[in-house]
Amino acid sequence: MTILIKNGTVISATGADPADVLIDGETIVAVLQPGSELAASAEAGAARVIDAAGLYVIPGGIDGHTHMELPFGGTVASDDFESGTRAAAWGGTTTIIDFAVQPAGESVRECLDLWMGKAEGNCAIDYGMHQIIGGVDDQSLKDMDALVDEGITSFKLFMAYPGVFLSDDGQILRAMQQAAGNGALIMMHAENGLAIDVLAEQAVERGETAPINHGLVRRAEFESEATHRAIQLAKVGAAPLYIVHLSASEALEQVAMARNNGANVFAETCPQYLYFNVEDHLGKPDFEGAAYVCSTPLRTKHEHHQEDLWKGLRTNDLSLVATDHCPFCMKDQKELGRDDFRAIPNGIGGVEHRMDMIYQGVTTGEISLPRWVELCSTTPARMFGLYPQKGTIQPGSDADIVLYDPKREWTISVDNHHMNIDMSAYEGIDVTGHVHSVMSRGRMIIENDAYHGSPGDGKYLRRGLSQYLI
Ligand code: URP
Ligand code: ZN
Ligand code: ZN
């Protein structure tokens, strides 16, 4: 059965043009000139015609960094693959890439199977996996090669969380050498975890236990030092490097310098770093700041981190925006750290809000309309080996299409979000622009302000190698 989307403006990474989009089954089959003979005959033969007048027609969002059901600090992220992917769909995201987790000493293969089991049959939208390597050793290095062949082509390492996930520099170098051999992308949580733990312990000894201290001890210097170190190790290991959740200007400078020198170094930032800060958010009284505890942390507003991050998004020193969606409820979860910020589970839920929050950058003139699509869909597809199946509206691509209403005004609240969290870090933010409807592989799953999909609609995506690597 064919569907024609007509009268809309198709936004791609390179432009915005009136065009009609013809879909057959799960696939886009043509992008047609409005009013042309081909468009007229497509309309005559279509089983359904959708009028997108006044709407943007964009490739579905791709969120390359989520953590459904992630165990963290004695609790588990509150969205499972079912609720989290449904919320993603509500927000115009039609693909997520989550992280399978291998703690040190455990088998990569068994951990991956566990994560695939959590996702399988539950997702509302298509999904891929990255693999976290918490224990770099001979076996896990070998496993990396096997996983690449199975479509898991990116591996996250940690320079933070000593005793949990931290890899030392030797382990990092070995993993990078392995990636240089198999073509995988090394994703790095770049913060000096050992140094952070010293400051954190000293803060608690002084009685400074409130959430704001999470941001104060995880200093920007520790992020930029680790980013610098990761870049140097990647140079020696001859591997491409992707810095996750970059929040500090100083770390961005390191990435920009490496890129100017021609290195295969990339970075993402997340909406929370573009909108929230230490003073107004992490510093909220009465433990409310706990909602904003994440790592890397929010940065201070009196510096110029947010301005620099938006600039990085314009200049491409920041390649894309992901959410690092890792939601915890206030009750029984964030509350675990009421007396000691170190026990607050790290993470913010935002998978539903990324497309809207980055679109606000279009309304304020920070980025162009095509750049919005590039940052949220096209580049993630290329970066993580999904292009052109995903991330673009062109013949042959999956019909993952969002109709976006650029005029609708609304206010984000826990009362209208669909994530499984008992509060919203984004509470009260006024937004211009809203998802109108969402198609996942040719099926309308969000339409008329209702969800029409089911768990299990989403399929696992075997990814190719990153298309940015030379
Ligand atoms: O605070 C965060 N980022 N939680 C999720 C785990 C990680 O490091 O990405
Ligand atoms: Zn991380
Ligand atoms: Zn993360």
Coordinates of C-alpha atoms and ligand atoms in Angstrom, one line a residue:
M1 CA 0.0 0.0 0.0
T2 CA 1.3 3.5 -0.8
I3 CA 1.0 6.7 1.2
L4 CA 1.7 10.1 -0.2
I5 CA 2.7 13.0 2.1
K6 CA 1.9 16.2 0.2
N7 CA 2.1 19.9 0.7
G8 CA 4.9 19.8 3.3
T9 CA 8.3 21.2 3.4
V10 CA 11.0 18.5 3.4
I11 CA 13.9 19.5 5.5
S12 CA 17.2 17.7 4.9
A13 CA 20.7 18.2 6.1
T14 CA 21.3 20.4 3.1
G15 CA 18.2 22.4 2.6
A16 CA 14.4 22.9 2.9
D17 CA 12.2 22.4 -0.2
P18 CA 8.5 21.8 -0.9
A19 CA 8.2 18.2 -1.9
D20 CA 5.8 15.3 -1.8
V21 CA 7.0 12.0 -0.4
L22 CA 5.8 8.7 -1.6
I23 CA 6.0 5.6 0.6
D24 CA 5.4 2.0 -0.3
G25 CA 5.2 -0.3 2.6
E26 CA 8.1 0.3 4.9
T27 CA 10.2 2.3 2.4
I28 CA 10.4 5.7 0.8
V29 CA 10.1 5.2 -3.0
A30 CA 10.1 8.8 -4.4
V31 CA 10.5 12.4 -3.5
L32 CA 8.4 14.3 -6.0
Q33 CA 8.1 17.8 -7.2
P34 CA 4.7 19.2 -6.0
G35 CA 2.3 19.7 -8.8
S36 CA 4.3 17.5 -11.2
E37 CA 2.7 14.8 -13.3
L38 CA 4.5 12.2 -11.2
A39 CA 3.1 13.7 -8.0
A40 CA -0.4 13.7 -9.5
S41 CA -0.2 10.1 -10.5
A42 CA 1.2 9.1 -7.2
E43 CA -1.7 10.8 -5.5
A44 CA -4.2 9.1 -7.7
G45 CA -2.8 5.7 -6.9
A46 CA -2.1 6.2 -3.2
A47 CA -4.1 4.3 -0.6
R48 CA -3.7 7.3 1.7
V49 CA -2.8 10.9 1.2
I50 CA -1.6 12.9 4.1
D51 CA -1.8 16.7 3.9
A52 CA 1.3 18.2 5.5
A53 CA 0.5 21.8 4.7
G54 CA 2.3 24.1 7.2
L55 CA 4.4 21.2 8.5
Y56 CA 8.0 20.3 8.2
V57 CA 8.7 16.8 6.9
I58 CA 11.9 15.5 8.4
P59 CA 13.7 12.2 8.7
G60 CA 12.9 10.6 12.1
G61 CA 15.3 11.5 14.9
I62 CA 18.1 9.2 15.8
D63 CA 19.2 9.3 19.4
G64 CA 22.6 7.7 19.5
H65 CA 23.0 7.6 23.3
T66 CA 20.3 6.2 25.6
H67 CA 20.4 4.0 28.7
M68 CA 17.1 2.1 29.1
E69 CA 17.0 -0.1 32.3
L70 CA 20.6 0.9 33.1
P71 CA 21.6 -0.4 36.6
F72 CA 23.4 2.5 38.4
G73 CA 24.3 3.0 42.0
G74 CA 22.1 0.4 43.4
T75 CA 19.0 1.2 41.3
V76 CA 17.9 0.9 37.7
A77 CA 17.0 3.6 35.2
S78 CA 13.3 4.0 35.3
D79 CA 12.5 3.7 31.6
D80 CA 12.6 0.2 30.2
F81 CA 12.9 -0.4 26.5
E82 CA 9.1 -0.3 26.2
S83 CA 8.4 3.0 27.9
G84 CA 11.6 4.7 26.8
T85 CA 11.2 3.9 23.1
R86 CA 7.5 4.9 23.2
A87 CA 8.5 8.2 24.8
A88 CA 11.2 8.6 22.2
A89 CA 8.5 8.2 19.5
W90 CA 6.3 10.9 21.1
G91 CA 9.3 13.2 20.7
G92 CA 10.0 12.5 17.1
T93 CA 12.8 10.0 17.6
T94 CA 12.4 6.8 15.5
T95 CA 15.7 5.1 16.3
I96 CA 17.7 4.8 19.5
I97 CA 21.1 3.3 20.1
D98 CA 21.4 2.0 23.6
F99 CA 24.4 0.5 25.5
A100 CA 24.9 -3.1 26.4
V101 CA 27.0 -3.1 29.6
Q102 CA 29.9 -5.4 30.4
P103 CA 31.2 -5.0 33.9
A104 CA 34.8 -6.0 34.5
G105 CA 35.1 -9.8 34.9
E106 CA 32.0 -10.6 33.1
S107 CA 31.6 -12.0 29.6
V108 CA 31.0 -9.4 26.8
R109 CA 28.9 -12.0 24.9
E110 CA 26.7 -12.9 27.9
C111 CA 26.2 -9.2 28.8
L112 CA 25.3 -8.4 25.2
D113 CA 22.8 -11.3 25.1
L114 CA 21.2 -10.0 28.3
W115 CA 20.8 -6.5 26.8
M116 CA 19.4 -7.8 23.6
G117 CA 16.9 -9.8 25.6
K118 CA 15.8 -6.7 27.4
A119 CA 15.1 -4.9 24.1
E120 CA 13.8 -7.6 22.0
G121 CA 10.0 -7.6 21.5
N122 CA 9.6 -4.5 23.6
C123 CA 10.7 -1.5 21.4
A124 CA 8.3 0.9 19.8
I125 CA 11.0 2.0 17.3
D126 CA 14.1 0.6 15.7
Y127 CA 17.1 0.2 17.9
G128 CA 20.8 -0.6 17.7
M129 CA 23.4 -1.3 20.4
H130 CA 26.8 0.0 21.4
Q131 CA 28.8 -2.1 23.8
I132 CA 30.3 -0.8 27.0
I133 CA 33.6 -2.5 27.8
G134 CA 34.1 -2.2 31.5
G135 CA 36.9 -4.8 31.6
V136 CA 39.5 -4.6 28.8
D137 CA 41.3 -8.0 28.7
D138 CA 42.4 -10.5 26.1
Q139 CA 38.9 -12.0 25.8
S140 CA 37.0 -8.7 25.6
L141 CA 39.4 -7.5 22.9
K142 CA 38.7 -10.6 20.9
D143 CA 34.9 -10.2 21.5
M144 CA 35.1 -6.7 20.0
D145 CA 36.0 -8.1 16.6
A146 CA 33.1 -10.6 16.7
L147 CA 30.6 -7.9 17.7
V148 CA 31.7 -5.6 14.9
D149 CA 30.7 -8.5 12.5
E150 CA 27.3 -8.6 14.2
G151 CA 26.5 -4.9 13.8
I152 CA 27.8 -3.5 17.1
T153 CA 30.4 -1.2 15.7
S154 CA 31.1 1.2 18.6
F155 CA 32.5 0.6 22.1
K156 CA 32.2 2.9 25.1
L157 CA 35.1 3.1 27.5
F158 CA 35.2 5.1 30.8
M159 CA 38.0 7.3 32.2
A160 CA 35.6 7.8 35.2
Y161 CA 33.9 5.7 37.8
P162 CA 37.0 3.9 39.4
G163 CA 36.2 0.4 40.5
V164 CA 33.1 0.2 38.4
F165 CA 33.8 1.0 34.7
L166 CA 37.1 2.9 34.7
S167 CA 39.8 1.6 32.2
D168 CA 43.3 2.7 32.8
D169 CA 45.4 4.3 30.0
G170 CA 47.0 1.0 29.0
Q171 CA 43.6 -0.7 28.7
I172 CA 42.3 2.2 26.7
L173 CA 45.3 2.1 24.4
R174 CA 44.8 -1.6 23.8
A175 CA 41.1 -1.2 23.0
M176 CA 41.9 1.6 20.7
Q177 CA 44.5 -0.6 18.9
Q178 CA 41.8 -3.3 18.5
A179 CA 39.4 -0.7 17.1
A180 CA 42.1 0.5 14.7
G181 CA 42.1 -3.1 13.4
N182 CA 38.4 -3.8 13.2
G183 CA 37.1 -0.4 12.1
A184 CA 35.0 0.3 15.3
L185 CA 34.5 3.6 16.8
I186 CA 35.7 4.1 20.4
M187 CA 33.3 6.2 22.5
M188 CA 34.8 7.8 25.5
H189 CA 33.4 9.0 28.8
A190 CA 36.2 11.6 29.3
E191 CA 36.5 12.7 32.9
N192 CA 39.4 12.0 35.3
G193 CA 37.5 9.8 37.7
L194 CA 40.4 9.2 40.2
A195 CA 40.9 13.0 40.7
I196 CA 37.1 13.6 40.9
D197 CA 36.8 11.0 43.7
V198 CA 39.5 12.8 45.8
L199 CA 37.6 16.1 45.6
A200 CA 34.3 14.3 46.2
E201 CA 35.6 12.7 49.4
Q202 CA 37.0 16.0 50.6
A203 CA 33.8 17.8 50.0
V204 CA 31.8 15.2 51.9
E205 CA 34.3 15.4 54.8
R206 CA 33.6 19.1 54.9
G207 CA 29.9 18.4 55.2
E208 CA 29.2 19.6 51.6
T209 CA 26.8 16.9 50.7
A210 CA 24.1 18.7 48.6
P211 CA 23.6 17.9 44.9
I212 CA 25.4 21.1 43.7
N213 CA 28.6 19.6 45.0
H214 CA 28.4 16.9 42.3
G215 CA 29.0 19.7 39.7
L216 CA 31.6 21.5 41.8
V217 CA 33.9 18.5 42.3
R218 CA 33.6 17.2 38.7
R219 CA 35.6 20.1 37.5
A220 CA 35.9 21.2 33.9
E221 CA 39.7 20.7 34.1
F222 CA 39.0 17.0 34.7
E223 CA 36.9 16.8 31.6
S224 CA 39.4 18.7 29.5
E225 CA 42.4 16.7 30.8
A226 CA 40.7 13.4 30.1
T227 CA 39.6 14.6 26.7
H228 CA 43.1 15.6 25.9
R229 CA 44.5 12.3 27.1
A230 CA 41.9 10.3 25.2
I231 CA 42.8 12.2 22.0
Q232 CA 46.5 11.6 22.5
L233 CA 45.9 7.9 23.2
A234 CA 43.7 7.6 20.1
K235 CA 46.5 9.2 18.0
V236 CA 49.0 6.6 19.2
G237 CA 46.4 3.8 18.9
A238 CA 45.5 5.1 15.4
A239 CA 41.8 4.7 16.3
P240 CA 38.9 7.1 15.7
L241 CA 37.5 8.7 18.8
Y242 CA 34.1 9.9 19.8
I243 CA 33.7 11.9 23.0
V244 CA 30.3 11.4 24.6
H245 CA 28.3 13.9 26.6
L246 CA 30.7 16.8 26.2
S247 CA 29.8 19.7 28.5
A248 CA 32.8 22.0 29.1
S249 CA 34.2 24.7 26.9
E250 CA 37.8 23.5 27.7
A251 CA 37.0 20.0 26.5
L252 CA 35.5 21.4 23.3
E253 CA 38.7 23.3 22.8
Q254 CA 40.6 20.0 22.9
V255 CA 38.3 18.4 20.3
A256 CA 38.4 21.5 18.1
M257 CA 42.2 21.5 18.2
A258 CA 42.4 17.8 17.3
R259 CA 40.0 18.3 14.5
N260 CA 41.9 21.3 13.2
N261 CA 45.0 19.0 13.1
G262 CA 43.1 16.5 11.0
A263 CA 42.4 13.9 13.6
N264 CA 39.4 11.5 13.4
V265 CA 37.9 13.0 16.6
F266 CA 34.2 13.6 17.1
A267 CA 32.0 14.7 19.9
E268 CA 28.4 14.9 21.0
T269 CA 26.7 17.2 23.4
C270 CA 23.3 16.8 25.0
P271 CA 20.3 19.1 25.5
Q272 CA 20.9 19.3 29.3
Y273 CA 24.2 21.0 28.7
L274 CA 22.7 23.6 26.4
Y275 CA 19.9 24.6 28.8
F276 CA 20.7 23.8 32.4
N277 CA 23.5 25.1 34.6
V278 CA 25.0 24.6 38.1
E279 CA 23.6 27.7 39.7
D280 CA 19.9 27.6 38.6
H281 CA 19.4 23.8 38.3
L282 CA 22.0 21.7 40.1
G283 CA 21.9 24.3 42.9
K284 CA 18.1 24.2 43.4
P285 CA 17.3 24.0 47.1
D286 CA 15.6 21.2 49.1
F287 CA 17.4 18.4 47.1
E288 CA 15.6 19.4 43.9
G289 CA 19.0 19.8 42.3
A290 CA 19.3 16.0 42.4
A291 CA 17.1 16.0 39.2
Y292 CA 20.1 17.5 37.4
V293 CA 22.8 15.2 38.6
C294 CA 24.5 13.6 35.6
S295 CA 28.0 13.0 34.3
T296 CA 29.7 14.9 32.8
P297 CA 28.0 17.4 35.0
L298 CA 26.2 20.7 34.1
R299 CA 28.6 23.6 34.0
T300 CA 28.4 27.0 35.7
K301 CA 26.4 29.8 34.0
H302 CA 28.9 32.6 34.8
E303 CA 31.3 31.0 32.4
H304 CA 30.4 30.6 28.7
H305 CA 30.0 26.9 28.2
Q306 CA 26.6 27.1 26.7
E307 CA 27.5 29.8 24.2
D308 CA 30.6 27.7 23.2
L309 CA 28.5 24.5 22.8
W310 CA 26.1 26.2 20.5
K311 CA 29.0 27.6 18.6
G312 CA 30.5 24.1 18.4
L313 CA 27.2 22.8 17.0
R314 CA 27.4 25.4 14.3
T315 CA 31.1 24.9 13.4
N316 CA 30.8 21.0 13.5
D317 CA 33.3 20.7 16.3
L318 CA 30.3 19.1 17.9
S319 CA 29.0 16.6 15.4
L320 CA 25.6 15.8 16.8
V321 CA 23.2 15.9 19.7
A322 CA 22.2 12.8 21.7
T323 CA 20.3 12.7 25.0
D324 CA 22.3 10.3 27.3
H325 CA 18.7 9.5 28.4
C326 CA 19.2 7.9 31.8
P327 CA 16.1 8.6 33.9
F328 CA 15.7 8.2 37.6
C329 CA 12.7 9.1 39.7
M330 CA 13.1 11.4 42.6
K331 CA 11.3 9.0 44.9
D332 CA 13.4 6.1 46.0
Q333 CA 16.0 6.7 43.3
K334 CA 17.6 10.2 43.3
E335 CA 16.6 10.2 47.0
L336 CA 19.3 7.6 47.6
G337 CA 21.7 10.4 47.8
R338 CA 19.8 12.8 50.1
D339 CA 22.7 12.8 52.6
D340 CA 25.6 12.3 50.2
F341 CA 25.6 13.6 46.6
R342 CA 27.9 10.7 45.6
A343 CA 25.0 8.3 46.0
I344 CA 22.6 10.2 43.7
P345 CA 22.2 8.0 40.6
N346 CA 23.7 9.9 37.6
G347 CA 21.4 10.7 34.8
I348 CA 18.7 12.9 33.3
G349 CA 15.7 11.7 31.3
G350 CA 15.2 13.5 28.0
V351 CA 14.7 11.1 25.1
E352 CA 11.4 12.7 24.4
H353 CA 12.6 16.3 24.3
R354 CA 15.7 16.3 22.1
M355 CA 14.1 17.2 18.8
D356 CA 12.1 20.1 20.4
M357 CA 14.9 21.4 22.5
I358 CA 17.3 21.5 19.6
Y359 CA 14.6 23.0 17.4
Q360 CA 14.5 25.9 19.9
G361 CA 18.0 26.6 18.6
V362 CA 16.5 27.2 15.2
T363 CA 13.9 29.6 16.7
T364 CA 16.6 31.6 18.5
G365 CA 18.9 31.7 15.5
E366 CA 21.7 29.5 17.0
I367 CA 21.5 26.9 14.2
S368 CA 19.8 26.7 10.8
L369 CA 16.8 24.4 10.0
P370 CA 18.9 22.0 8.0
R371 CA 21.5 21.9 10.7
W372 CA 18.8 20.8 13.1
V373 CA 18.1 17.8 11.0
E374 CA 21.7 17.1 10.4
L375 CA 22.5 17.2 14.2
C376 CA 19.5 15.1 15.2
S377 CA 19.2 12.6 12.4
T378 CA 21.5 12.6 9.4
T379 CA 24.8 12.8 11.2
P380 CA 23.9 10.2 13.9
A381 CA 22.9 7.9 11.0
R382 CA 26.3 8.4 9.3
M383 CA 28.3 8.3 12.6
F384 CA 26.8 5.0 13.7
G385 CA 26.7 3.2 10.4
L386 CA 22.9 3.5 9.6
Y387 CA 22.9 5.8 6.6
P388 CA 21.1 5.9 4.2
Q389 CA 18.7 3.3 5.7
K390 CA 18.1 6.0 8.3
G391 CA 18.7 9.7 8.6
T392 CA 17.4 10.9 5.3
I393 CA 14.3 11.1 3.1
Q394 CA 15.3 9.6 -0.2
P395 CA 14.2 6.7 -2.3
G396 CA 15.3 3.4 -0.7
S397 CA 15.4 4.7 2.9
D398 CA 13.2 3.4 5.6
A399 CA 10.0 5.5 5.9
D400 CA 10.9 6.9 9.3
I401 CA 9.3 10.3 8.9
V402 CA 8.2 13.0 11.4
L403 CA 5.7 15.7 10.5
Y404 CA 6.7 18.7 12.7
D405 CA 4.5 21.7 13.4
P406 CA 6.9 24.6 13.8
K407 CA 4.2 26.9 15.1
R408 CA 2.7 25.0 18.0
E409 CA 3.4 26.5 21.4
W410 CA 3.3 24.4 24.5
T411 CA 5.0 23.9 27.9
I412 CA 6.9 20.8 29.0
S413 CA 5.7 19.2 32.2
V414 CA 5.7 15.9 34.1
D415 CA 2.0 16.0 33.4
N416 CA 2.4 15.8 29.6
H417 CA 5.5 13.8 29.1
H418 CA 5.5 10.1 28.4
M419 CA 8.8 9.0 30.0
N420 CA 8.5 6.9 33.2
I421 CA 9.8 9.6 35.6
D422 CA 8.0 11.2 38.5
M423 CA 9.4 14.6 37.6
S424 CA 10.8 16.5 34.7
A425 CA 14.1 18.3 34.5
Y426 CA 12.5 20.3 31.7
E427 CA 9.4 21.3 33.8
G428 CA 7.9 24.6 32.8
I429 CA 10.0 25.2 29.7
D430 CA 8.0 27.0 27.0
V431 CA 8.6 25.5 23.6
T432 CA 7.7 26.6 20.1
G433 CA 7.4 23.6 17.8
H434 CA 5.9 20.2 18.4
V435 CA 5.8 16.8 16.8
H436 CA 2.6 16.5 14.8
S437 CA 2.9 12.8 13.7
V438 CA 5.5 10.1 13.5
M439 CA 5.9 7.3 11.0
S440 CA 8.1 4.4 11.7
R441 CA 8.9 2.2 8.7
G442 CA 5.8 3.3 7.0
R443 CA 3.4 3.0 10.0
M444 CA 1.9 6.0 11.7
I445 CA 2.7 5.4 15.3
I446 CA 1.9 8.9 16.6
E447 CA -1.1 10.7 15.1
N448 CA -3.8 12.9 16.4
D449 CA -2.1 13.2 19.8
A450 CA -2.3 9.4 20.3
Y451 CA 0.1 6.5 20.2
H452 CA -0.9 3.8 17.7
G453 CA 2.1 1.4 17.9
S454 CA 2.8 -1.7 20.0
P455 CA 5.8 -3.1 21.9
G456 CA 7.9 -5.1 19.4
D457 CA 7.2 -2.9 16.4
G458 CA 10.9 -1.8 16.6
K459 CA 13.5 -4.0 15.0
Y460 CA 17.1 -4.5 15.9
L461 CA 19.5 -2.7 13.5
R462 CA 22.8 -4.3 12.6
R463 CA 25.0 -1.3 12.0
G464 CA 27.8 -0.8 9.6
L465 CA 31.0 1.0 10.4
S466 CA 30.9 4.7 11.0
Q467 CA 30.8 6.5 7.7
Y468 CA 33.0 9.3 8.9
L469 CA 36.1 7.3 9.2
I470 CA 38.8 7.5 6.6
Ligands
URP1 O1 25.0 10.7 34.1 C1 25.0 9.9 33.2 N1 25.7 10.3 32.1 N2 24.5 8.7 33.3 C2 24.6 7.6 32.4 C3 25.9 6.9 32.3 C4 26.9 7.6 31.5 O2 28.1 7.8 31.9 O3 26.6 7.9 30.3
ZN2 ZN 29.2 8.4 30.2
ZN3 ZN 25.6 7.7 28.8

